[in-house]
PDB file of C-alpha atoms (C1' of nucleotides) in Angstrom:
ATOM      1  CA  MET A  22      -7.301 -18.363 -23.406  1.00  0.00           C
ATOM      2  CA  LEU A  23      -7.012 -16.041 -20.385  1.00  0.00           C
ATOM      3  CA  HIS A  24      -5.919 -17.883 -17.265  1.00  0.00           C
ATOM      4  CA  ALA A  25      -5.188 -16.880 -13.674  1.00  0.00           C
ATOM      5  CA  ARG A  26      -2.882 -18.890 -11.470  1.00  0.00           C
ATOM      6  CA  LEU A  27      -0.983 -18.632  -8.219  1.00  0.00           C
ATOM      7  CA  ALA A  28       2.775 -18.862  -8.126  1.00  0.00           C
ATOM      8  CA  HIS A  29       5.772 -18.465  -5.902  1.00  0.00           C
ATOM      9  CA  LEU A  30       8.651 -16.642  -7.569  1.00  0.00           C
ATOM     10  CA  PRO A  31      12.068 -18.009  -6.649  1.00  0.00           C
ATOM     11  CA  GLU A  32      14.701 -15.688  -5.226  1.00  0.00           C
ATOM     12  CA  GLN A  33      17.115 -16.644  -7.924  1.00  0.00           C
ATOM     13  CA  SER A  34      16.713 -14.343 -10.894  1.00  0.00           C
ATOM     14  CA  HIS A  35      15.136 -15.824 -14.037  1.00  0.00           C
ATOM     15  CA  ALA A  36      15.000 -14.249 -17.481  1.00  0.00           C
ATOM     16  CA  HIS A  37      12.836 -15.320 -20.400  1.00  0.00           C
ATOM     17  CA  ASP A  38      10.249 -14.168 -22.906  1.00  0.00           C
ATOM     18  CA  HIS A  39       7.034 -15.559 -24.313  1.00  0.00           C
ATOM     19  CA  GLU A  40       4.572 -14.383 -26.887  1.00  0.00           C
ATOM     20  CA  HIS A  41       1.627 -13.881 -24.533  1.00  0.00           C
ATOM     21  CA  HIS A  42       0.985 -10.828 -22.375  1.00  0.00           C
ATOM     22  CA  GLN A  43       1.234 -11.297 -18.638  1.00  0.00           C
ATOM     23  CA  LEU A  44      -0.084  -9.439 -15.627  1.00  0.00           C
ATOM     24  CA  VAL A  45       1.698 -10.044 -12.320  1.00  0.00           C
ATOM     25  CA  LEU A  46       0.001  -9.171  -9.028  1.00  0.00           C
ATOM     26  CA  ALA A  47       1.310  -9.744  -5.509  1.00  0.00           C
ATOM     27  CA  LEU A  48      -0.891 -11.396  -2.893  1.00  0.00           C
ATOM     28  CA  ALA A  49       1.961 -11.422  -0.403  1.00  0.00           C
ATOM     29  CA  GLY A  50       5.613 -10.510  -0.473  1.00  0.00           C
ATOM     30  CA  ARG A  51       7.409  -8.806  -3.282  1.00  0.00           C
ATOM     31  CA  ALA A  52       9.299  -9.442  -6.465  1.00  0.00           C
ATOM     32  CA  GLU A  53      11.705  -7.454  -8.586  1.00  0.00           C
ATOM     33  CA  PHE A  54      10.983  -7.190 -12.290  1.00  0.00           C
ATOM     34  CA  GLU A  55      12.815  -5.839 -15.262  1.00  0.00           C
ATOM     35  CA  VAL A  56      10.859  -5.716 -18.490  1.00  0.00           C
ATOM     36  CA  ASP A  57      12.573  -4.456 -21.638  1.00  0.00           C
ATOM     37  CA  GLY A  58      15.037  -2.631 -19.436  1.00  0.00           C
ATOM     38  CA  ARG A  59      12.377  -1.047 -17.228  1.00  0.00           C
ATOM     39  CA  GLY A  60      12.811  -2.155 -13.644  1.00  0.00           C
ATOM     40  CA  GLY A  61      10.232  -2.103 -10.897  1.00  0.00           C
ATOM     41  CA  GLU A  62       8.946  -3.853  -7.804  1.00  0.00           C
ATOM     42  CA  VAL A  63       5.743  -5.820  -7.636  1.00  0.00           C
ATOM     43  CA  CYS A  64       4.111  -5.591  -4.234  1.00  0.00           C
ATOM     44  CA  ARG A  65       0.626  -5.237  -2.736  1.00  0.00           C
ATOM     45  CA  MET A  66       0.431  -1.700  -4.043  1.00  0.00           C
ATOM     46  CA  ARG A  67       1.941  -2.241  -7.440  1.00  0.00           C
ATOM     47  CA  ALA A  68       1.462  -4.673 -10.301  1.00  0.00           C
ATOM     48  CA  CYS A  69       3.518  -5.355 -13.394  1.00  0.00           C
ATOM     49  CA  LEU A  70       2.243  -5.556 -16.962  1.00  0.00           C
ATOM     50  CA  VAL A  71       4.537  -7.601 -19.163  1.00  0.00           C
ATOM     51  CA  PRO A  72       3.829  -7.125 -22.877  1.00  0.00           C
ATOM     52  CA  GLY A  73       4.030 -10.228 -25.042  1.00  0.00           C
ATOM     53  CA  ASP A  74       7.498 -10.902 -26.465  1.00  0.00           C
ATOM     54  CA  ALA A  75       9.101  -8.499 -23.993  1.00  0.00           C
ATOM     55  CA  ARG A  76      12.317  -9.901 -22.595  1.00  0.00           C
ATOM     56  CA  HIS A  77      11.877  -9.915 -18.839  1.00  0.00           C
ATOM     57  CA  ALA A  78      13.733 -10.951 -15.718  1.00  0.00           C
ATOM     58  CA  PHE A  79      12.267 -11.465 -12.273  1.00  0.00           C
ATOM     59  CA  ALA A  80      13.250 -12.519  -8.783  1.00  0.00           C
ATOM     60  CA  GLY A  81      10.974 -13.057  -5.817  1.00  0.00           C
ATOM     61  CA  THR A  82      11.796 -11.788  -2.360  1.00  0.00           C
ATOM     62  CA  GLY A  83      11.498 -14.405   0.339  1.00  0.00           C
ATOM     63  CA  ASP A  84       8.091 -15.920   0.928  1.00  0.00           C
ATOM     64  CA  ASN A  85       6.099 -14.310  -1.863  1.00  0.00           C
ATOM     65  CA  ARG A  86       2.723 -15.300  -3.342  1.00  0.00           C
ATOM     66  CA  MET A  87       1.897 -13.970  -6.767  1.00  0.00           C
ATOM     67  CA  LEU A  88      -1.233 -14.086  -8.853  1.00  0.00           C
ATOM     68  CA  ILE A  89      -0.283 -14.321 -12.487  1.00  0.00           C
ATOM     69  CA  LEU A  90      -2.570 -13.733 -15.451  1.00  0.00           C
ATOM     70  CA  ASP A  91      -1.472 -15.308 -18.699  1.00  0.00           C
ATOM     71  CA  LEU A  92      -3.100 -13.876 -21.801  1.00  0.00           C
ATOM     72  CA  PRO A  93      -2.495 -16.053 -24.842  1.00  0.00           C
ATOM     73  CA  PRO A  94      -3.562 -14.289 -28.059  1.00  0.00           C
ATOM     74  CA  GLN A  95      -5.799 -17.150 -29.154  1.00  0.00           C
ATOM     75  CA  GLY A  96      -9.534 -16.967 -28.581  1.00  0.00           C
ATOM     76  CA  VAL A  97      -9.677 -13.222 -28.015  1.00  0.00           C
ATOM     77  CA  SER A  98     -12.342 -11.105 -29.718  1.00  0.00           C
ATOM     78  CA  ASP A  99     -11.248  -8.162 -31.853  1.00  0.00           C
ATOM     79  CA  GLU A 100     -12.715  -5.792 -29.312  1.00  0.00           C
ATOM     80  CA  ASP A 101     -10.745  -7.377 -26.485  1.00  0.00           C
ATOM     81  CA  ARG A 102      -7.634  -7.448 -28.607  1.00  0.00           C
ATOM     82  CA  GLU A 103      -7.788  -3.657 -28.894  1.00  0.00           C
ATOM     83  CA  LEU A 104      -8.184  -3.231 -25.150  1.00  0.00           C
ATOM     84  CA  LEU A 105      -5.287  -5.565 -24.507  1.00  0.00           C
ATOM     85  CA  ALA A 106      -3.082  -3.818 -27.054  1.00  0.00           C
ATOM     86  CA  ARG A 107      -3.594  -0.540 -25.223  1.00  0.00           C
ATOM     87  CA  LEU A 108      -3.066  -2.087 -21.812  1.00  0.00           C
ATOM     88  CA  PHE A 109       0.103  -3.859 -22.858  1.00  0.00           C
ATOM     89  CA  GLU A 110       1.562  -1.346 -25.299  1.00  0.00           C
ATOM     90  CA  ALA A 111       4.508  -0.870 -22.937  1.00  0.00           C
ATOM     91  CA  PRO A 112       5.750  -2.373 -19.664  1.00  0.00           C
ATOM     92  CA  ARG A 113       3.908  -0.732 -16.770  1.00  0.00           C
ATOM     93  CA  TYR A 114       3.905  -0.855 -12.994  1.00  0.00           C
ATOM     94  CA  PRO A 115       0.460   0.511 -12.142  1.00  0.00           C
ATOM     95  CA  THR A 116      -0.371   1.514  -8.584  1.00  0.00           C
ATOM     96  CA  LEU A 117      -3.278  -0.409  -7.071  1.00  0.00           C
ATOM     97  CA  ASP A 118      -5.893   1.270  -4.906  1.00  0.00           C
ATOM     98  CA  ALA A 119      -7.405  -0.239  -1.767  1.00  0.00           C
ATOM     99  CA  ASP A 120     -10.503  -1.567  -3.530  1.00  0.00           C
ATOM    100  CA  PHE A 121      -8.435  -3.328  -6.154  1.00  0.00           C
ATOM    101  CA  GLN A 122      -6.293  -4.835  -3.413  1.00  0.00           C
ATOM    102  CA  ASN A 123      -9.411  -6.167  -1.745  1.00  0.00           C
ATOM    103  CA  LEU A 124     -10.620  -7.639  -5.035  1.00  0.00           C
ATOM    104  CA  LEU A 125      -7.212  -9.203  -5.519  1.00  0.00           C
ATOM    105  CA  GLY A 126      -7.346 -10.688  -2.037  1.00  0.00           C
ATOM    106  CA  TYR A 127     -10.683 -12.368  -2.750  1.00  0.00           C
ATOM    107  CA  ALA A 128      -9.487 -13.623  -6.123  1.00  0.00           C
ATOM    108  CA  GLY A 129      -6.381 -15.082  -4.512  1.00  0.00           C
ATOM    109  CA  ALA A 130      -8.413 -16.872  -1.867  1.00  0.00           C
ATOM    110  CA  GLU A 131     -10.753 -18.365  -4.472  1.00  0.00           C
ATOM    111  CA  LEU A 132      -7.850 -19.506  -6.613  1.00  0.00           C
ATOM    112  CA  ALA A 133      -6.161 -21.073  -3.607  1.00  0.00           C
ATOM    113  CA  ARG A 134      -9.364 -23.014  -3.051  1.00  0.00           C
ATOM    114  CA  TYR A 135     -10.555 -23.810  -6.578  1.00  0.00           C
ATOM    115  CA  GLY A 136      -7.532 -22.928  -8.689  1.00  0.00           C
ATOM    116  CA  SER A 137      -7.763 -26.120 -10.689  1.00  0.00           C
ATOM    117  CA  ASP A 138     -11.133 -25.085 -12.065  1.00  0.00           C
ATOM    118  CA  PRO A 139     -10.449 -23.551 -15.495  1.00  0.00           C
ATOM    119  CA  LEU A 140     -13.748 -21.646 -15.615  1.00  0.00           C
ATOM    120  CA  LEU A 141     -13.010 -19.954 -12.299  1.00  0.00           C
ATOM    121  CA  ALA A 142      -9.424 -19.214 -13.299  1.00  0.00           C
ATOM    122  CA  ARG A 143     -10.620 -17.573 -16.506  1.00  0.00           C
ATOM    123  CA  ALA A 144     -13.477 -15.651 -14.891  1.00  0.00           C
ATOM    124  CA  LEU A 145     -11.349 -14.273 -12.075  1.00  0.00           C
ATOM    125  CA  GLY A 146      -8.663 -13.305 -14.550  1.00  0.00           C
ATOM    126  CA  GLY A 147     -11.241 -11.447 -16.611  1.00  0.00           C
ATOM    127  CA  VAL A 148     -12.538  -9.534 -13.613  1.00  0.00           C
ATOM    128  CA  LEU A 149      -9.069  -8.483 -12.482  1.00  0.00           C
ATOM    129  CA  LEU A 150      -8.026  -7.483 -15.952  1.00  0.00           C
ATOM    130  CA  ARG A 151     -11.148  -5.422 -16.525  1.00  0.00           C
ATOM    131  CA  ALA A 152     -10.869  -3.755 -13.125  1.00  0.00           C
ATOM    132  CA  LEU A 153      -7.289  -2.769 -13.885  1.00  0.00           C
ATOM    133  CA  HIS A 154      -8.212  -1.571 -17.365  1.00  0.00           C
ATOM    134  CA  LEU A 155     -10.927   0.673 -15.938  1.00  0.00           C
ATOM    135  CA  ARG A 156      -8.484   2.132 -13.460  1.00  0.00           C
ATOM    136  CA  LEU A 157      -5.972   2.948 -16.173  1.00  0.00           C
ATOM    137  CA  PHE A 158      -8.263   4.054 -18.962  1.00  0.00           C
ATOM    138  CA  GLY A 159     -11.817   4.218 -17.643  1.00  0.00           C
ATOM    139  CA  GLU A 160     -13.637   7.352 -16.676  1.00  0.00           C
ATOM    140  CA  THR A 161     -12.071   9.012 -13.692  1.00  0.00           C
ATOM    141  CA  PRO A 162     -14.117   8.373 -10.571  1.00  0.00           C
ATOM    142  CA  ARG A 163     -16.892  10.892 -10.089  1.00  0.00           C
ATOM    143  CA  PRO A 164     -15.803  13.931  -8.178  1.00  0.00           C
ATOM    144  CA  ALA A 165     -16.972  14.035  -4.608  1.00  0.00           C
ATOM    145  CA  THR A 166     -20.625  14.834  -4.629  1.00  0.00           C
ATOM    146  CA  GLY A 167     -20.919  15.289  -0.903  1.00  0.00           C
ATOM    147  CA  PRO A 168     -19.601  18.037   1.279  1.00  0.00           C
ATOM    148  CA  LEU A 169     -15.966  16.954   0.896  1.00  0.00           C
ATOM    149  CA  ASP A 170     -13.795  19.833  -0.195  1.00  0.00           C
ATOM    150  CA  MET A 171     -10.691  17.990  -1.382  1.00  0.00           C
ATOM    151  CA  GLN A 172      -8.856  21.179  -2.301  1.00  0.00           C
ATOM    152  CA  ARG A 173      -9.237  22.433   1.225  1.00  0.00           C
ATOM    153  CA  LEU A 174      -8.214  19.073   2.666  1.00  0.00           C
ATOM    154  CA  ASP A 175      -5.186  18.783   0.386  1.00  0.00           C
ATOM    155  CA  GLY A 176      -4.187  22.318   1.247  1.00  0.00           C
ATOM    156  CA  HIS A 177      -4.431  21.575   4.932  1.00  0.00           C
ATOM    157  CA  ILE A 178      -2.419  18.381   4.568  1.00  0.00           C
ATOM    158  CA  ARG A 179       0.241  20.094   2.442  1.00  0.00           C
ATOM    159  CA  SER A 180       0.746  22.970   4.827  1.00  0.00           C
ATOM    160  CA  HIS A 181       0.911  20.748   7.907  1.00  0.00           C
ATOM    161  CA  LEU A 182       2.616  17.729   6.383  1.00  0.00           C
ATOM    162  CA  ALA A 183       5.642  17.993   8.645  1.00  0.00           C
ATOM    163  CA  ARG A 184       3.636  17.425  11.801  1.00  0.00           C
ATOM    164  CA  ARG A 185       1.258  14.797  13.025  1.00  0.00           C
ATOM    165  CA  ILE A 186      -2.208  15.081  11.475  1.00  0.00           C
ATOM    166  CA  THR A 187      -5.102  13.108  12.911  1.00  0.00           C
ATOM    167  CA  VAL A 188      -8.197  11.956  11.083  1.00  0.00           C
ATOM    168  CA  ALA A 189     -10.282  13.817  13.650  1.00  0.00           C
ATOM    169  CA  GLU A 190      -8.494  16.996  12.639  1.00  0.00           C
ATOM    170  CA  LEU A 191      -9.204  16.392   8.946  1.00  0.00           C
ATOM    171  CA  ALA A 192     -12.820  15.716   9.830  1.00  0.00           C
ATOM    172  CA  GLN A 193     -12.907  19.113  11.500  1.00  0.00           C
ATOM    173  CA  VAL A 194     -11.477  20.755   8.401  1.00  0.00           C
ATOM    174  CA  ALA A 195     -14.233  19.060   6.411  1.00  0.00           C
ATOM    175  CA  CYS A 196     -16.831  20.132   8.988  1.00  0.00           C
ATOM    176  CA  LEU A 197     -17.967  16.527   9.559  1.00  0.00           C
ATOM    177  CA  SER A 198     -17.950  14.131  12.464  1.00  0.00           C
ATOM    178  CA  PRO A 199     -15.027  11.664  12.398  1.00  0.00           C
ATOM    179  CA  SER A 200     -17.197   8.687  11.588  1.00  0.00           C
ATOM    180  CA  HIS A 201     -19.201  10.438   8.896  1.00  0.00           C
ATOM    181  CA  PHE A 202     -16.022  11.938   7.455  1.00  0.00           C
ATOM    182  CA  HIS A 203     -14.449   8.510   7.302  1.00  0.00           C
ATOM    183  CA  ALA A 204     -17.403   7.078   5.419  1.00  0.00           C
ATOM    184  CA  GLN A 205     -17.687  10.033   3.021  1.00  0.00           C
ATOM    185  CA  PHE A 206     -13.985  10.078   2.352  1.00  0.00           C
ATOM    186  CA  LYS A 207     -13.667   6.405   1.599  1.00  0.00           C
ATOM    187  CA  ASP A 208     -16.728   6.583  -0.604  1.00  0.00           C
ATOM    188  CA  SER A 209     -15.398   9.380  -2.777  1.00  0.00           C
ATOM    189  CA  VAL A 210     -11.634   8.805  -2.716  1.00  0.00           C
ATOM    190  CA  GLY A 211     -11.418   5.031  -2.430  1.00  0.00           C
ATOM    191  CA  LEU A 212      -8.886   5.173   0.386  1.00  0.00           C
ATOM    192  CA  THR A 213      -9.403   5.706   4.093  1.00  0.00           C
ATOM    193  CA  PRO A 214      -8.340   9.160   5.320  1.00  0.00           C
ATOM    194  CA  HIS A 215      -5.410   7.568   7.084  1.00  0.00           C
ATOM    195  CA  GLN A 216      -4.256   5.721   3.968  1.00  0.00           C
ATOM    196  CA  TYR A 217      -4.626   8.903   1.935  1.00  0.00           C
ATOM    197  CA  LEU A 218      -2.587  10.880   4.431  1.00  0.00           C
ATOM    198  CA  LEU A 219       0.130   8.273   4.401  1.00  0.00           C
ATOM    199  CA  LYS A 220       0.146   8.301   0.615  1.00  0.00           C
ATOM    200  CA  GLN A 221       0.607  12.086   0.614  1.00  0.00           C
ATOM    201  CA  ARG A 222       3.503  11.732   3.026  1.00  0.00           C
ATOM    202  CA  LEU A 223       5.111   9.008   0.953  1.00  0.00           C
ATOM    203  CA  ASP A 224       4.649  10.988  -2.278  1.00  0.00           C
ATOM    204  CA  ALA A 225       6.301  14.020  -0.673  1.00  0.00           C
ATOM    205  CA  ALA A 226       9.119  11.874   0.680  1.00  0.00           C
ATOM    206  CA  ALA A 227       9.675  10.245  -2.710  1.00  0.00           C
ATOM    207  CA  ARG A 228       9.887  13.695  -4.303  1.00  0.00           C
ATOM    208  CA  LEU A 229      12.453  14.892  -1.757  1.00  0.00           C
ATOM    209  CA  LEU A 230      14.468  11.713  -2.158  1.00  0.00           C
ATOM    210  CA  ARG A 231      14.627  12.114  -5.914  1.00  0.00           C
ATOM    211  CA  GLU A 232      15.104  15.873  -6.085  1.00  0.00           C
ATOM    212  CA  THR A 233      17.369  16.553  -3.105  1.00  0.00           C
ATOM    213  CA  ASP A 234      20.171  14.845  -1.285  1.00  0.00           C
ATOM    214  CA  LEU A 235      18.715  15.485   2.161  1.00  0.00           C
ATOM    215  CA  ALA A 236      19.560  12.772   4.687  1.00  0.00           C
ATOM    216  CA  LEU A 237      16.736  10.311   5.322  1.00  0.00           C
ATOM    217  CA  VAL A 238      16.290  11.714   8.833  1.00  0.00           C
ATOM    218  CA  ARG A 239      15.558  15.168   7.369  1.00  0.00           C
ATOM    219  CA  VAL A 240      13.244  13.779   4.683  1.00  0.00           C
ATOM    220  CA  ALA A 241      11.358  11.901   7.395  1.00  0.00           C
ATOM    221  CA  GLU A 242      11.045  15.088   9.488  1.00  0.00           C
ATOM    222  CA  GLU A 243       9.833  17.216   6.589  1.00  0.00           C
ATOM    223  CA  CYS A 244       7.187  14.713   5.581  1.00  0.00           C
ATOM    224  CA  GLY A 245       5.773  14.118   9.035  1.00  0.00           C
ATOM    225  CA  PHE A 246       7.328  10.754   9.803  1.00  0.00           C
ATOM    226  CA  SER A 247       8.354  10.554  13.404  1.00  0.00           C
ATOM    227  CA  SER A 248      11.744   9.049  12.609  1.00  0.00           C
ATOM    228  CA  GLN A 249      13.906   7.829   9.794  1.00  0.00           C
ATOM    229  CA  SER A 250      12.965   4.325  10.828  1.00  0.00           C
ATOM    230  CA  ALA A 251       9.267   5.152  10.502  1.00  0.00           C
ATOM    231  CA  LEU A 252       9.841   6.484   6.985  1.00  0.00           C
ATOM    232  CA  THR A 253      11.789   3.390   5.956  1.00  0.00           C
ATOM    233  CA  THR A 254       9.175   1.061   7.441  1.00  0.00           C
ATOM    234  CA  ALA A 255       6.274   2.852   5.725  1.00  0.00           C
ATOM    235  CA  MET A 256       8.021   3.006   2.388  1.00  0.00           C
ATOM    236  CA  ARG A 257       9.004  -0.628   2.481  1.00  0.00           C
ATOM    237  CA  ARG A 258       5.481  -1.655   3.465  1.00  0.00           C
ATOM    238  CA  TYR A 259       3.606   0.376   0.900  1.00  0.00           C
ATOM    239  CA  LEU A 260       5.948   0.945  -2.000  1.00  0.00           C
ATOM    240  CA  GLY A 261       7.945  -2.228  -1.669  1.00  0.00           C
ATOM    241  CA  LEU A 262      11.299  -0.485  -1.592  1.00  0.00           C
ATOM    242  CA  THR A 263      13.386   1.426   0.903  1.00  0.00           C
ATOM    243  CA  PRO A 264      14.144   5.183   0.691  1.00  0.00           C
ATOM    244  CA  GLY A 265      17.745   4.461  -0.194  1.00  0.00           C
ATOM    245  CA  ALA A 266      16.714   2.134  -3.021  1.00  0.00           C
ATOM    246  CA  LEU A 267      14.197   4.709  -4.312  1.00  0.00           C
ATOM    247  CA  ARG A 268      16.869   7.418  -4.376  1.00  0.00           C
ATOM    248  CA  ARG A 269      19.345   5.191  -6.192  1.00  0.00           C
ATOM    249  CA  GLY A 270      16.824   3.717  -8.521  1.00  0.00           C
TER     250      GLY A 270
ATOM    251  C1'  DA B  19      32.087   6.644  11.767  1.00  0.00           C
ATOM    252  C1'  DT B  20      27.940   7.459   9.746  1.00  0.00           C
ATOM    253  C1'  DT B  21      23.977   6.231   7.403  1.00  0.00           C
ATOM    254  C1'  DT B  22      20.597   3.018   6.281  1.00  0.00           C
ATOM    255  C1'  DC B  23      17.997  -1.166   6.984  1.00  0.00           C
ATOM    256  C1'  DT B  24      15.584  -4.805   9.644  1.00  0.00           C
ATOM    257  C1'  DG B  25      12.868  -7.333  13.010  1.00  0.00           C
ATOM    258  C1'  DA B  26      10.362  -7.621  17.294  1.00  0.00           C
ATOM    259  C1'  DC B  27       7.416  -5.700  20.334  1.00  0.00           C
ATOM    260  C1'  DC B  28       3.878  -2.488  22.202  1.00  0.00           C
ATOM    261  C1'  DG B  29       0.258   0.720  22.386  1.00  0.00           C
ATOM    262  C1'  DC B  30      -2.606   3.898  19.977  1.00  0.00           C
ATOM    263  C1'  DG B  31      -6.138   5.060  17.227  1.00  0.00           C
ATOM    264  C1'  DG B  32      -8.540   3.834  12.984  1.00  0.00           C
ATOM    265  C1'  DA B  33     -12.338   0.922  11.546  1.00  0.00           C
ATOM    266  C1'  DC B  34     -16.666  -0.355  12.285  1.00  0.00           C
ATOM    267  C1'  DG B  35     -20.954  -1.583  14.531  1.00  0.00           C
ATOM    268  C1'  DT B  36     -24.648  -0.023  17.533  1.00  0.00           C
ATOM    269  C1'  DT B  37     -27.721   3.111  19.500  1.00  0.00           C
ATOM    270  C1'  DG B  38     -30.276   7.183  19.883  1.00  0.00           C
TER     271       DG B  38
ATOM    272  C1'  DC C  19     -25.120  12.898  12.379  1.00  0.00           C
ATOM    273  C1'  DA C  20     -23.138  12.258  17.122  1.00  0.00           C
ATOM    274  C1'  DA C  21     -21.543   9.430  20.651  1.00  0.00           C
ATOM    275  C1'  DC C  22     -20.328   5.785  22.333  1.00  0.00           C
ATOM    276  C1'  DG C  23     -17.655   0.802  22.797  1.00  0.00           C
ATOM    277  C1'  DT C  24     -14.734  -2.877  21.073  1.00  0.00           C
ATOM    278  C1'  DC C  25     -11.143  -4.916  18.470  1.00  0.00           C
ATOM    279  C1'  DC C  26      -6.998  -5.491  16.217  1.00  0.00           C
ATOM    280  C1'  DG C  27      -3.979  -3.664  12.469  1.00  0.00           C
ATOM    281  C1'  DC C  28      -0.320  -1.055  11.849  1.00  0.00           C
ATOM    282  C1'  DG C  29       2.747   2.811  12.949  1.00  0.00           C
ATOM    283  C1'  DG C  30       6.397   3.992  16.064  1.00  0.00           C
ATOM    284  C1'  DT C  31      10.233   2.818  18.894  1.00  0.00           C
ATOM    285  C1'  DC C  32      14.274   0.532  19.923  1.00  0.00           C
ATOM    286  C1'  DA C  33      18.284  -2.168  19.413  1.00  0.00           C
ATOM    287  C1'  DG C  34      21.277  -4.092  16.631  1.00  0.00           C
ATOM    288  C1'  DA C  35      22.975  -5.487  11.936  1.00  0.00           C
ATOM    289  C1'  DA C  36      24.473  -4.224   7.493  1.00  0.00           C
ATOM    290  C1'  DA C  37      26.052  -1.143   4.149  1.00  0.00           C
ATOM    291  C1'  DT C  38      28.668   2.774   2.664  1.00  0.00           C
TER     292       DT C  38
END
DNA sequence: ATTTCTGACCGCGGACGTTG
DNA sequence: CAACGTCCGCGGTCAGAAAT
């Protein structure tokens, strides 16, 4: 039966396998995973799906708090079994949007408070699992219905990525007031304009790191980070790994 | 020597509520 | 939808450590 629990992962690496699927989410801190040879970091922005029977190793980083969903095969309807099979057909490290992170935060707080209650542990696990499933396989979120012209915004961001871009400026591009733009944007994209901008910068930086051997200082410059240190800080905060590690990995 | 990473601190501006 | 005002989160800077 599906069950959610909180756990601290020790820094010392552990390897094992078990027949049930597992979903690992980070409430705080990070952990390194390797599942069937596929490595990845679990952090606020990224989860790990461990298929049943997959040999996996993990090691927490410092003071981490993880929310772990165990999914024993017993007591699962045929319909659910199909959904789970698709979700866990291979190891994955799905990216988590801001709304999912909020949901995760609430679930973590409830578990910290009433974690010994099996009904709550099962219900919260079900909600998280379904929310993740929808993100991976559900209908894509409706396109912006309002006045937001994402193509125009993306174009503007792309062509000015190397310099500082303010939310007020993006609002101007969208022909909206800053506050209205903020509301509209979050409503249709799921991230705040600032988070979205940062994501674009990080995506561009990740691409440069993988495809070129530019020094970090240059990558930072080209992607609009004010210094190499700023790039490293942002990447560590949001992707859970440093530029150097990304390039090597 | 050079590049990369880390932690602490500070200030800006994003987030959000209110009002009109 | 604009124009405030307030608050605090987080991005940037800096200095120094660690890695290469």
